[in-house]
Coordinates of C-alpha atoms in Angstrom, one line a residue:
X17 CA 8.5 27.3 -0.6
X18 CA 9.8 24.4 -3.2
X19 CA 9.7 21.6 -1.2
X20 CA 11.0 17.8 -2.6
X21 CA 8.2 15.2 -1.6
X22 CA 10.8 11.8 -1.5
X23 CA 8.1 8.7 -1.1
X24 CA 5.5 10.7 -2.9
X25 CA 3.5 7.7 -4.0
X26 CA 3.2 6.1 -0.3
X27 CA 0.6 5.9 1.9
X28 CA 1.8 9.4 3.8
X29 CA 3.5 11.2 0.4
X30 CA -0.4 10.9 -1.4
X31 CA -2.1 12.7 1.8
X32 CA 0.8 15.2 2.1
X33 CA 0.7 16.0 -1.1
X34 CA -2.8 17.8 -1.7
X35 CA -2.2 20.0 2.1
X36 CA 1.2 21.3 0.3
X37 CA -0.3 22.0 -2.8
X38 CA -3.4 23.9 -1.2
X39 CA -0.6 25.7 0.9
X40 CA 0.7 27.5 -2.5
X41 CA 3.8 25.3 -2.1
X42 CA 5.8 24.4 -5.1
X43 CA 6.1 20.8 -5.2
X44 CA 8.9 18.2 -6.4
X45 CA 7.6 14.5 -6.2
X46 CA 10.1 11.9 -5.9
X47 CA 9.7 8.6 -6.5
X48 CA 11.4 5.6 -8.3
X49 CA 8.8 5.4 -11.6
X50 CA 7.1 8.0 -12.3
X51 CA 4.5 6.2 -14.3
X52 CA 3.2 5.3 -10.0
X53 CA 2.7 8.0 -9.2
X54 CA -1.5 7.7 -8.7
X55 CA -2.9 11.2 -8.7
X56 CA -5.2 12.4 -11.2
X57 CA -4.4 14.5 -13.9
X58 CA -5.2 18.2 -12.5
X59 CA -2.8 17.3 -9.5
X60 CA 0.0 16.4 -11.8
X61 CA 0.0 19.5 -14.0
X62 CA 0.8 21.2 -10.3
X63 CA 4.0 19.2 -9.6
X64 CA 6.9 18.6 -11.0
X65 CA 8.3 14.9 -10.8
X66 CA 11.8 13.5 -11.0
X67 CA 12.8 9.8 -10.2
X68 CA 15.5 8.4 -8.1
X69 CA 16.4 5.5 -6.5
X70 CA 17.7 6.3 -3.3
X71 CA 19.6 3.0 -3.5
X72 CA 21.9 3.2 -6.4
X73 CA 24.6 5.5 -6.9
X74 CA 23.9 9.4 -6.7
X75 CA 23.0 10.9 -9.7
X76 CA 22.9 14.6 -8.6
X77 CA 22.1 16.5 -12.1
X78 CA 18.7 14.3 -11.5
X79 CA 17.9 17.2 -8.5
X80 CA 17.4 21.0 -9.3
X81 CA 19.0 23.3 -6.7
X82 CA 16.6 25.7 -5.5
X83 CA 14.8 23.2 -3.4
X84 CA 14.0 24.6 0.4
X85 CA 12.5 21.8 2.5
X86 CA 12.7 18.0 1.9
X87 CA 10.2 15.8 3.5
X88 CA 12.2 12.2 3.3
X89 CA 9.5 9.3 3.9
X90 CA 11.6 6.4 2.6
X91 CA 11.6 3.3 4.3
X92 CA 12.4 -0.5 3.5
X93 CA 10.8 -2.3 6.2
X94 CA 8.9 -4.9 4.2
X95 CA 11.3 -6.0 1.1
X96 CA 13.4 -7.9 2.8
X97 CA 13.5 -10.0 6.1
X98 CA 17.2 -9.7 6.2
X99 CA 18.8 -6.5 5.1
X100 CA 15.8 -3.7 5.0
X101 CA 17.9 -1.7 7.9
X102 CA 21.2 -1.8 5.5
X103 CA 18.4 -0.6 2.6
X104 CA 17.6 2.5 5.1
X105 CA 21.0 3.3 5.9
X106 CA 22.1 3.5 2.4
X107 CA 19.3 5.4 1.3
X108 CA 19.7 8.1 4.0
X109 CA 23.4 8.2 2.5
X110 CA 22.5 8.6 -0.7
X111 CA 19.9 11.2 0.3
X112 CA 22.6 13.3 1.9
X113 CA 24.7 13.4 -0.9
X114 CA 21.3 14.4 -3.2
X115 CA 20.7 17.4 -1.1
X116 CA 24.2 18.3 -0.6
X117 CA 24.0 20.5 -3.9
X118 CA 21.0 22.0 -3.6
X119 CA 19.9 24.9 -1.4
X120 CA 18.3 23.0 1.2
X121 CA 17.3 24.9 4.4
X122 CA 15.2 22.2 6.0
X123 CA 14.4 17.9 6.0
X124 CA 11.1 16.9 8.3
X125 CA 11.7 12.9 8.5
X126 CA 9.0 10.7 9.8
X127 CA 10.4 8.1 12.3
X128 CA 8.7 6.0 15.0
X129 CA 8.9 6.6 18.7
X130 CA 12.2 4.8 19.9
X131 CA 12.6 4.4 24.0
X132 CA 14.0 1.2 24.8
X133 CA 17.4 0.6 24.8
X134 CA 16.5 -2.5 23.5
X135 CA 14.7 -1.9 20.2
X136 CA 13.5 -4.2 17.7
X137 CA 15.3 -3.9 14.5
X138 CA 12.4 -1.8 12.8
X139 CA 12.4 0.4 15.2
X140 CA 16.3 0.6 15.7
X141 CA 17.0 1.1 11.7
X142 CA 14.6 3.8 12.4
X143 CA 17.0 5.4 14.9
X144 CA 20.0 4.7 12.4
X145 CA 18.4 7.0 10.0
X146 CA 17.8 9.5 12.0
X147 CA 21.2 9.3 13.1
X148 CA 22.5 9.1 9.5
X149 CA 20.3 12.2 8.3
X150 CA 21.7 14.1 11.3
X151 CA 25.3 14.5 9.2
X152 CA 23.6 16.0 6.3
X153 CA 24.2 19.6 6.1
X154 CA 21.0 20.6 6.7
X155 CA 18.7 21.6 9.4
X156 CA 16.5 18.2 10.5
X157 CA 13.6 17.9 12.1
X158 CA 12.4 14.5 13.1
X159 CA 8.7 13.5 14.3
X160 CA 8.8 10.5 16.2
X161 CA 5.5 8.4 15.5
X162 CA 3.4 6.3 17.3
X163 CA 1.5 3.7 15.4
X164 CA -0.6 5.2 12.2
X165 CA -4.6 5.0 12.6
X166 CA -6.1 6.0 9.5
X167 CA -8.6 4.7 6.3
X168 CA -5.9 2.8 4.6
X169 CA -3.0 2.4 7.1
X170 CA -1.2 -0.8 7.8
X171 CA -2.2 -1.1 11.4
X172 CA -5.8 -0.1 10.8
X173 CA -6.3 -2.6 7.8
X174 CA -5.1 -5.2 9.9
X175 CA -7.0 -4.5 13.3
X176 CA -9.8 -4.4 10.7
X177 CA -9.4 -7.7 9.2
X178 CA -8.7 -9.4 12.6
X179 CA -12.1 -8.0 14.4
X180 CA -14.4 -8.4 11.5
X181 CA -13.1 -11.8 11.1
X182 CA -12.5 -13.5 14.2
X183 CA -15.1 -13.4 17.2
X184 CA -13.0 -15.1 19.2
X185 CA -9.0 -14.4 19.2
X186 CA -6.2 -16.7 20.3
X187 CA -3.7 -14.0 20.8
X188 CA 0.4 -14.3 21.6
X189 CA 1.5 -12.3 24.7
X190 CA 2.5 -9.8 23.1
X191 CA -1.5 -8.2 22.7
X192 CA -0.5 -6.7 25.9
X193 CA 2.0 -4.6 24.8
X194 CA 1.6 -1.1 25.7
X195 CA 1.4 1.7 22.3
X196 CA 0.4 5.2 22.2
X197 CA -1.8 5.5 18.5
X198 CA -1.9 8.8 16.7
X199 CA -4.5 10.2 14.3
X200 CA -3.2 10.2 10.7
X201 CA -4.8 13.9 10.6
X202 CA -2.9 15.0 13.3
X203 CA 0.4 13.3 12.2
X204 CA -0.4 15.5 8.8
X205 CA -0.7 18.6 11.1
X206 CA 2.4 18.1 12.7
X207 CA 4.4 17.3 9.7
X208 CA 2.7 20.7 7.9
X209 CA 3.1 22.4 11.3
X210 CA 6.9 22.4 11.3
X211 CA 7.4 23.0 8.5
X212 CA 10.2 25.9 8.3
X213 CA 9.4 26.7 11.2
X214 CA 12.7 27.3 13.1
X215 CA 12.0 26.6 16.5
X216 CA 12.0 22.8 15.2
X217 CA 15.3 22.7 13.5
X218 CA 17.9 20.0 14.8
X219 CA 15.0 18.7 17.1
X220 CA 13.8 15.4 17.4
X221 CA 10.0 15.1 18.9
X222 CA 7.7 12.3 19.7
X223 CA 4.0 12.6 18.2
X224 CA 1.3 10.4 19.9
X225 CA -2.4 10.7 20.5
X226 CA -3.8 10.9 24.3
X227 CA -4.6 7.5 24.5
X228 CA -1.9 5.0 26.3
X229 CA -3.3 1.6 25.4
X230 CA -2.9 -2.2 24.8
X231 CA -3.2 -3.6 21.3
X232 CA -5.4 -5.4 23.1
X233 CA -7.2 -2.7 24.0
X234 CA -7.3 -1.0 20.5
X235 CA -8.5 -4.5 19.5
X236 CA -11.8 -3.9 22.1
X237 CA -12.0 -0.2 21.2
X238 CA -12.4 -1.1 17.8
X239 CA -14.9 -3.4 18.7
X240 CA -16.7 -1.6 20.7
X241 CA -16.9 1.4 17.6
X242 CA -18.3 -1.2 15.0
X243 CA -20.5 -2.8 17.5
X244 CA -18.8 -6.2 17.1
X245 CA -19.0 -8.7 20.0
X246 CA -15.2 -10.0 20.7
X247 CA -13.6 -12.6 23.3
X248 CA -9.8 -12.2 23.1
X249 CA -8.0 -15.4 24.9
X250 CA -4.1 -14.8 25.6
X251 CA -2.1 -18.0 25.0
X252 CA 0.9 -17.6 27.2
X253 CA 3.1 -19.4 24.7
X254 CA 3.7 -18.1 20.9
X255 CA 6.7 -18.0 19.2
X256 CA 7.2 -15.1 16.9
X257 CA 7.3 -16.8 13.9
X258 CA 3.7 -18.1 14.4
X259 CA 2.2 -15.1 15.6
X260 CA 3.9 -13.8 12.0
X261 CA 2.0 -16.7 9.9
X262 CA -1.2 -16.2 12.1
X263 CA -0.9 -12.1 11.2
X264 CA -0.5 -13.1 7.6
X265 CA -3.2 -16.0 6.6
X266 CA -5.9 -13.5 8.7
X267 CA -5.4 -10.3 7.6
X268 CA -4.5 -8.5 4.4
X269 CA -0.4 -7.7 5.4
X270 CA 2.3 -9.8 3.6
X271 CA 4.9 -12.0 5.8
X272 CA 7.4 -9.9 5.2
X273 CA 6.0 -7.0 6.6
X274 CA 4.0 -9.4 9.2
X275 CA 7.3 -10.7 10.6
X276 CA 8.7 -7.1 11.7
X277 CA 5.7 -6.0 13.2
X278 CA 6.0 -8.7 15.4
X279 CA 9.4 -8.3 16.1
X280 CA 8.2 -4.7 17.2
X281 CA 4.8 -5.3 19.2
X282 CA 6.9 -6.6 22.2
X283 CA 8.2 -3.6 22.3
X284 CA 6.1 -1.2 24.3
X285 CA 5.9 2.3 22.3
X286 CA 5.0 5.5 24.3
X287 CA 5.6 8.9 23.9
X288 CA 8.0 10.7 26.2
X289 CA 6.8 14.3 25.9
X290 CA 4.6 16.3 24.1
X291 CA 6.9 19.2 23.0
X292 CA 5.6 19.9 19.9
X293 CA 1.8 20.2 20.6
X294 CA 2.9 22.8 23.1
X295 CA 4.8 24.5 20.2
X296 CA 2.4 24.0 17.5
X297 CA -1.1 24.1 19.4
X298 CA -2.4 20.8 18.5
X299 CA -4.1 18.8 20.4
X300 CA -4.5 15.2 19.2
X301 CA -7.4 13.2 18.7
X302 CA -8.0 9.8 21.1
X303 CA -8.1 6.7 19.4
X304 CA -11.9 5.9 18.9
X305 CA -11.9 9.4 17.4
X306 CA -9.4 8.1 14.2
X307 CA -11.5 5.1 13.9
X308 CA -14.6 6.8 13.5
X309 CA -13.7 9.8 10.9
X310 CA -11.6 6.3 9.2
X311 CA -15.2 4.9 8.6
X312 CA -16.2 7.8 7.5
X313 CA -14.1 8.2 5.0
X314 CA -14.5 4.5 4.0
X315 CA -18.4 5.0 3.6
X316 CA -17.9 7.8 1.5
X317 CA -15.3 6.0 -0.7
X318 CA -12.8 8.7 0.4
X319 CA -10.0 6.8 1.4
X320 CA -6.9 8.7 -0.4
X321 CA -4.1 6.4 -0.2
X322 CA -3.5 2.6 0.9
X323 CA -0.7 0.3 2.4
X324 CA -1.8 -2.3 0.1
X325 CA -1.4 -0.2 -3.2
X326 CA 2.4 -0.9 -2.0
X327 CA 4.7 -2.8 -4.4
X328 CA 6.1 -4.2 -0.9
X329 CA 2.7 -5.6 -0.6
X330 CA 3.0 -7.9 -3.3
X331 CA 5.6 -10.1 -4.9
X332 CA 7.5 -6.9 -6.7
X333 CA 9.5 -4.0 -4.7
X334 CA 10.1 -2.3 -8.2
X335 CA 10.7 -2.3 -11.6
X336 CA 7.2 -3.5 -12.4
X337 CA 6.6 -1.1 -15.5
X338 CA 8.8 -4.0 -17.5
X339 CA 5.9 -6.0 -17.7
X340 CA 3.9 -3.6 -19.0
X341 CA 4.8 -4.8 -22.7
X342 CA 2.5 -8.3 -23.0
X343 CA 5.3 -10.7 -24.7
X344 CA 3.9 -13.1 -27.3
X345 CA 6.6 -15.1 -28.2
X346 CA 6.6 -18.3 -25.7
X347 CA 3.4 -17.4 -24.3
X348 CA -0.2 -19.5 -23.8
X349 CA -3.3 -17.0 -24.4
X350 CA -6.9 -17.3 -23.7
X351 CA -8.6 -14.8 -26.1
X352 CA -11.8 -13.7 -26.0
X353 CA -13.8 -10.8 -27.5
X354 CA -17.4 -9.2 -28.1
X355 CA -19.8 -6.3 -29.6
X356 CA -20.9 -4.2 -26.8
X357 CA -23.5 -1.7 -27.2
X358 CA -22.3 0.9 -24.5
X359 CA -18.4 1.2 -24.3
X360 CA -18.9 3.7 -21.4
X361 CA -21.0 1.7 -19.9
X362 CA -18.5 -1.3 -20.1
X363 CA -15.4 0.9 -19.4
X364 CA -17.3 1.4 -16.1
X365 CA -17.7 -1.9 -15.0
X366 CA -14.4 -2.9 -16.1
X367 CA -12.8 -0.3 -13.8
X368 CA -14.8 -1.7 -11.1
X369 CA -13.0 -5.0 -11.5
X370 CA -12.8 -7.3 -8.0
X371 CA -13.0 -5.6 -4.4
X372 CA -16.4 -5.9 -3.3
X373 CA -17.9 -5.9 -7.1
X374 CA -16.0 -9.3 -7.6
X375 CA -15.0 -10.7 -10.8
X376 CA -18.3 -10.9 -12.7
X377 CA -18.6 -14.5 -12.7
X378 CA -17.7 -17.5 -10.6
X379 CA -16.8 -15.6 -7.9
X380 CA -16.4 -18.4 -5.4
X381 CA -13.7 -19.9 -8.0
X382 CA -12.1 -17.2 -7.5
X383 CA -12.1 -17.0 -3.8
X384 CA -11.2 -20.1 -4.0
X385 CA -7.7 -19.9 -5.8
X386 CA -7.0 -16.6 -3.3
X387 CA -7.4 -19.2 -0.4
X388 CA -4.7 -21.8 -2.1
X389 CA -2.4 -18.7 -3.2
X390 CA -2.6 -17.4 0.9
X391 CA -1.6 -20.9 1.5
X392 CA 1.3 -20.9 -0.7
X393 CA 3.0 -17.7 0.4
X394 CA 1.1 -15.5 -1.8
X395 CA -1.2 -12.3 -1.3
X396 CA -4.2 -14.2 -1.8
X397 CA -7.7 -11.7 -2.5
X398 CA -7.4 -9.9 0.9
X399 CA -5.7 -6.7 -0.4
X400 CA -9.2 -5.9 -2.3
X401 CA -9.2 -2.4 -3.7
X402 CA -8.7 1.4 -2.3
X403 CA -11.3 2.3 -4.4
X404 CA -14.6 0.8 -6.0
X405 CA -14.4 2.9 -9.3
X406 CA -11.5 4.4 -9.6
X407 CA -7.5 2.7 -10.8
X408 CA -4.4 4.1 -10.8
X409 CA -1.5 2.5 -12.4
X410 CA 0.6 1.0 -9.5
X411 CA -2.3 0.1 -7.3
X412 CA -3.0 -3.8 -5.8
X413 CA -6.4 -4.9 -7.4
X414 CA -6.9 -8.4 -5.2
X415 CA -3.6 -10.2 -6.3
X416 CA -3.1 -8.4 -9.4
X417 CA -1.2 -5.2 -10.1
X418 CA -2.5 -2.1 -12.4
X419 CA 0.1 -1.9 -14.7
X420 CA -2.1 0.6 -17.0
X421 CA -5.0 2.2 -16.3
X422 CA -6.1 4.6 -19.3
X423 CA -9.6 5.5 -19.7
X424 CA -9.4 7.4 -22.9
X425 CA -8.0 4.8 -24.3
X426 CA -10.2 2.3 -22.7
X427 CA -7.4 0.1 -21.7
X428 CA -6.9 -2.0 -18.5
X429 CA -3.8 -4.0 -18.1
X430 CA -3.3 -6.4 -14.9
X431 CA -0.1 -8.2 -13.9
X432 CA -0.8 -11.2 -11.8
X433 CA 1.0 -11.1 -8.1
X434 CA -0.1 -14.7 -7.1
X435 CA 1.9 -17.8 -6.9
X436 CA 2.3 -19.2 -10.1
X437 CA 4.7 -20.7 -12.5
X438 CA 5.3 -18.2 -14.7
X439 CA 4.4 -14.5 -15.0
X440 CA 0.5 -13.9 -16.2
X441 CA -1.5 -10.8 -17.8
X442 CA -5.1 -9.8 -17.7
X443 CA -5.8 -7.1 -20.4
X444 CA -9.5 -5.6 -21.2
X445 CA -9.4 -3.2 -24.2
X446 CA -12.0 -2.0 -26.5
X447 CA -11.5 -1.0 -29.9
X448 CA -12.7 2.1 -32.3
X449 CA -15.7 -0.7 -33.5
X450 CA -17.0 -1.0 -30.0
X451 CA -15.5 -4.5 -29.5
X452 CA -14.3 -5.4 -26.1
X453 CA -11.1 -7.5 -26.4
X454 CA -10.5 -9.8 -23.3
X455 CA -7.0 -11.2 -23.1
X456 CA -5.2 -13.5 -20.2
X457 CA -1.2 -14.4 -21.2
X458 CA 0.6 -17.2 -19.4
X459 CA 4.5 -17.0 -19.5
X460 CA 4.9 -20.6 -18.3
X461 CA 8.5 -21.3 -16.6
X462 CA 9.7 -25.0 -17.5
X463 CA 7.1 -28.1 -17.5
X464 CA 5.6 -26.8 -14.9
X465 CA 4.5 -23.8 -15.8
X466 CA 3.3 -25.5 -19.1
X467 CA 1.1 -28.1 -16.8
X468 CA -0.1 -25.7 -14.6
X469 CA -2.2 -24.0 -17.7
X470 CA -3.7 -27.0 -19.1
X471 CA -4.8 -27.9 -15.7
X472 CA -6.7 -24.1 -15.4
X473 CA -7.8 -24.4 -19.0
X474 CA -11.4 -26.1 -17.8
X475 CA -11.7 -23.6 -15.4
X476 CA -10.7 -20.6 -17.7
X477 CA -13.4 -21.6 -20.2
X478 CA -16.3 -20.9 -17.9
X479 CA -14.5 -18.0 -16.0
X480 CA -13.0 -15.7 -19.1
X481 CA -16.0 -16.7 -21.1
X482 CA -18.6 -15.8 -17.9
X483 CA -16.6 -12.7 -17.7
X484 CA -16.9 -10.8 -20.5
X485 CA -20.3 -12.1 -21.3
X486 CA -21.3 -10.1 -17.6
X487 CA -19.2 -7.4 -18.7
X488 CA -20.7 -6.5 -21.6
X489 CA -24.2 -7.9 -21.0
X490 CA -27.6 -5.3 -20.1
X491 CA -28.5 -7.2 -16.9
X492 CA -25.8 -6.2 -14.7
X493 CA -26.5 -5.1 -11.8
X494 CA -25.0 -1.6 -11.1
X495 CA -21.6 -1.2 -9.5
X496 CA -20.7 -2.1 -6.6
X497 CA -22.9 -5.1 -6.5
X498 CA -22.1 -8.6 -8.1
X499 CA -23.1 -9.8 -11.0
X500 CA -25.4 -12.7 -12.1

């Protein structure tokens, strides 16, 4: 079948992608910049891509006709703290009106589990678009999901950070919520498993795993898998607002995003029937079974797609490709270069850039200025890297953004996503004489941006200049491991 992929660069449209593709399907990604879209080079000769931004005005010539299914995993949770549900409404619109002109027989659309009359307003803009898609003239099928437990997932990364980080929890009330997890492999099966499959058309189903638990209890269970010791203490009294800030300075998720999970976790989430495994034959995996094939593929550097590679992770929602031309004019630069013996060598290293390989020198300097950019209502060094060799254009790198990634052209260009007074570039390029060019441009805005550079330029004199001296130099130590 031809089948449009909407939300093709998110953290289910990159795991969908390859089971569709190995399925002999003909594949439309759609996203809103194309130039995001982070999958190698043999997967992209396989698809076709057009872009679309479900939240402008339609632009149907952009769509061809002969499309059969639609898989629509759009959602606006976490760019704004006011009007994401308005977002979701207006892109389900717009997505009707898209799909109006084609051929469409079929839309799967991923939702969460909704059984209270008294939803959160995540969970209700959830319903909304359900609703909304409902009028389309199409057949819809909607998989109602409990939360996502997968390598990569929000809910994963930030049980993650919370249990490796903290022994001993002072948790809000709200720990004793009751959820139902699901397997991201089994949310993939069902979402391949209806698909045109006719017995699921104009059906709404809830997907879960077997296990009805606590997030307390996943909290334990997780433990329990790593072999961590953990003493969770329930303070009756914790207002939502603080149990957002205390989500967001200890694990890796933004406020935004922090501050409607709360809203939702009082909110018990449990499946109401299990419909579709009948249907389908599946038969999902218990919780402690997702976190162990998650570590897996974390050992094996496997993880496929990430939350944190995002743009609603960071400080940018879109149009991030304008910053991809470095401006000169206005701008403060610290410029740095060397001969390097081995530019594959060095293209290496440089692609292994922060994570767990760090920064090549003065490390704790820059741990350091994650700590006071958490502090400050930025995204701070938690977000690390999906992978520790390989960048995509698009993806988080600590709190910087790829903004190009080209290896033949041995080019690396970072835009900086922390809390600063101005807009700042980190570029690493190396030239057709084997020099490695190392380049850091400050924008400032006003005085202050202007102050806040000749404060840093001490530091930058030890940091840049320890950098590409590490980069380049024959004692390295191999990736993967810091430098010294």
């Amino acid at each position: 079948m031809r089948i449009l992929l909407t939300g093709a660069n998110g953290y289910i449209g990159m795991r969908l992608l390859p089971l569709l593709l190995d399925a002999g399907h003909d594949i439309i990604c759609c996203v809103r910049d194309r130039d995001r879209l982070s999958i190698d080079h043999e997967m992209i000769k396989k698809v076709s891509i057009v872009e679309i931004d479900f939240l402008e005005d339609p632009n149907t010539s952009k769509l061809p006709r002969d499309i059969d299914v639609a898989y629509y995993l759009i959602h606006s949770m976490s760019s704004s703290t006011s009007d994401f549900d308005k977002k979701e409404e207006i892109s389900a619109q717009n997505f009707n009106i898209y799909v109006a002109q084609t051929n469409i027989k079929q839309v799967i659309y991923l939702s969460g589990i909704v059984n209270e009359k008294n939803l959160s307003k995540h969970l209700w803009s959830r319903k909304n678009v359900e609703e909304t898609l409902y009028k389309g003239n199409f057949n819809l099928t909607v998989l109602r999901s409990g939360i996502i437990v997968g390598s990569g997932s929000s809910s994963f990364e930030i049980i993650r950070d919370l249990c490796e980080k903290l022994p001993i929890m002072l948790t809000p009330k709200w720990v004793n919520t009751k959820t139902h997890p699901i397997a991201i492999r089994d949310v993939l099966s069902f979402m391949t498993g209806v698909l045109g499959n006719t017995e699921c058309y104009n059906q709404s189903f809830d997907i879960s795993g077997p296990n009805v638990i606590t997030y307390k209890q996943m909290l334990l269970l997780y433990s329990k898998v790593r072999g961590i010791r953990l003493l969770i203490l329930t303070l009756p009294v914790m207002t939502p607002k603080l149990s957002s800030y205390w989500l967001y300075f200890v694990t890796s998720t933004s406020y935004k995003l922090a501050l409607n999970l709360v809203d939702s976790m009082s909110i018990p989430v449990i499946a109401n029937d299990n419909r579709l495994q009948k249907i389908l034959g599946i038969e999902p995996m218990t919780y402690t079974k997702a976190l162990e094939l998650a570590f897996i593929k974390i050992e094996q550097n496997q993880v496929v797609s990430s939350w944190k590679d995002s743009m609603v992770s960071g400080r940018f929602d879109k149009d991030i490709q304008k910053y991809v031309k470095v401006p000169k004019k206005g701008c403060l630069r610290d410029y740095k270069k060397i001969n390097i013996d081995n530019p594959n060598r060095v293209i290496e290293r440089i692609w292994a850039i922060g994570g767990e390989t760090g920064w090549y020198y003065g490390d704790w300097m820059w741990k350091i200025r994650g700590y006071i950019d958490k502090f400050f209502g930025g995204v701070g060094l938690r977000r690390g890297r999906t992978n520790p060799d390989k960048i995509n254009s698009g993806d988080a790198l600590d709190f910087w953004r790829v903004l190009v990634a080209d290896k033949n052209e041995k080019r690396l260009l970072l835009f900086a996503e922390m809390k600063v007074p101005g807009e700042a570039w980190l570029e690493f390029d190396i030239d057709k004489n084997n020099i490695l060019h190392q380049t850091a441009t400050f924008r400032p805005r006003g005085i202050w941006g202007r102050l806040y550079w000749y404060l840093m330029v001490p530091f930058h004199y030890f940091i840049f200049g320890g950098m590409i001296r590490n980069i380049s130099s024959n004692k390295i130590k191999k990736i993967g491991q810091k430098a010294k």
